[in-house]
Amino acid sequence: MVVDHILLSTSPGETRVALMFEARLVEVLVERVGAASLVGNIYLGRIATVNKGLDAAFVNFGTGRDGFLALPEARHLDGSTNSGPGDSIGDYLNEGDAVLVQVQRDPVEGKGSKLTANINLAGADLVFRPLQPGVSISRRIENTGDRERLTALVES
């Protein structure tokens, strides 16, 4: 997909960008001055504490406040992940373990960032998930021929 229009709006303290394709809005980006977002950033963190009651871990990733990593989002550096019911966070992560995490949600109201260990890098056409098998093509690409061409290109 090639964006055919970029709309830009600025006001004191905020910049908005809209990406258009064939007269349809495909993406909106908003950036506020003084509120730099961590969403999408990838960090090598260390497990600060494991909370078995929450089935989650708190990860020190260098921002001053530990992030929250729930069991469904957990993955050890070796790629192992939770395999089913009855598993607990302690089966995969221990205090002091190194873990690669990506910020899913910025910190709010005294709570740390929400983290995932299921890393993904999204581009205009493809989503790269280094720890997961297969190819992910953007949902925005609806043309079957384009999807097959991109899949063949990535798999070659």
Coordinates of C-alpha atoms in Angstrom, one line a residue, residues 37-43 67-68 100-107 112-120:
S37 CA 5.4 7.8 24.5
L38 CA 7.3 4.6 25.2
V39 CA 4.8 2.5 23.3
G40 CA 6.5 0.2 20.8
N41 CA 10.0 0.7 22.3
I42 CA 11.9 -2.5 22.9
Y43 CA 14.1 -2.9 26.0
G67 CA 6.8 -2.4 34.0
F68 CA 4.0 -5.1 34.3
L100 CA 13.4 -8.7 26.1
V101 CA 10.2 -6.6 26.3
Q102 CA 8.2 -4.2 24.2
V103 CA 6.0 -1.5 25.8
Q104 CA 2.3 -2.0 25.0
R105 CA 0.9 0.9 27.1
D106 CA 2.5 3.9 28.7
P107 CA 2.5 4.3 32.5
G112 CA 4.1 1.1 35.4
S113 CA 4.0 0.4 31.7
K114 CA 2.3 -2.7 30.4
L115 CA 4.8 -4.9 28.7
T116 CA 4.9 -7.9 26.3
A117 CA 7.7 -10.3 25.5
N118 CA 6.0 -11.1 22.1
I119 CA 8.0 -8.5 20.2
N120 CA 6.7 -7.2 16.9

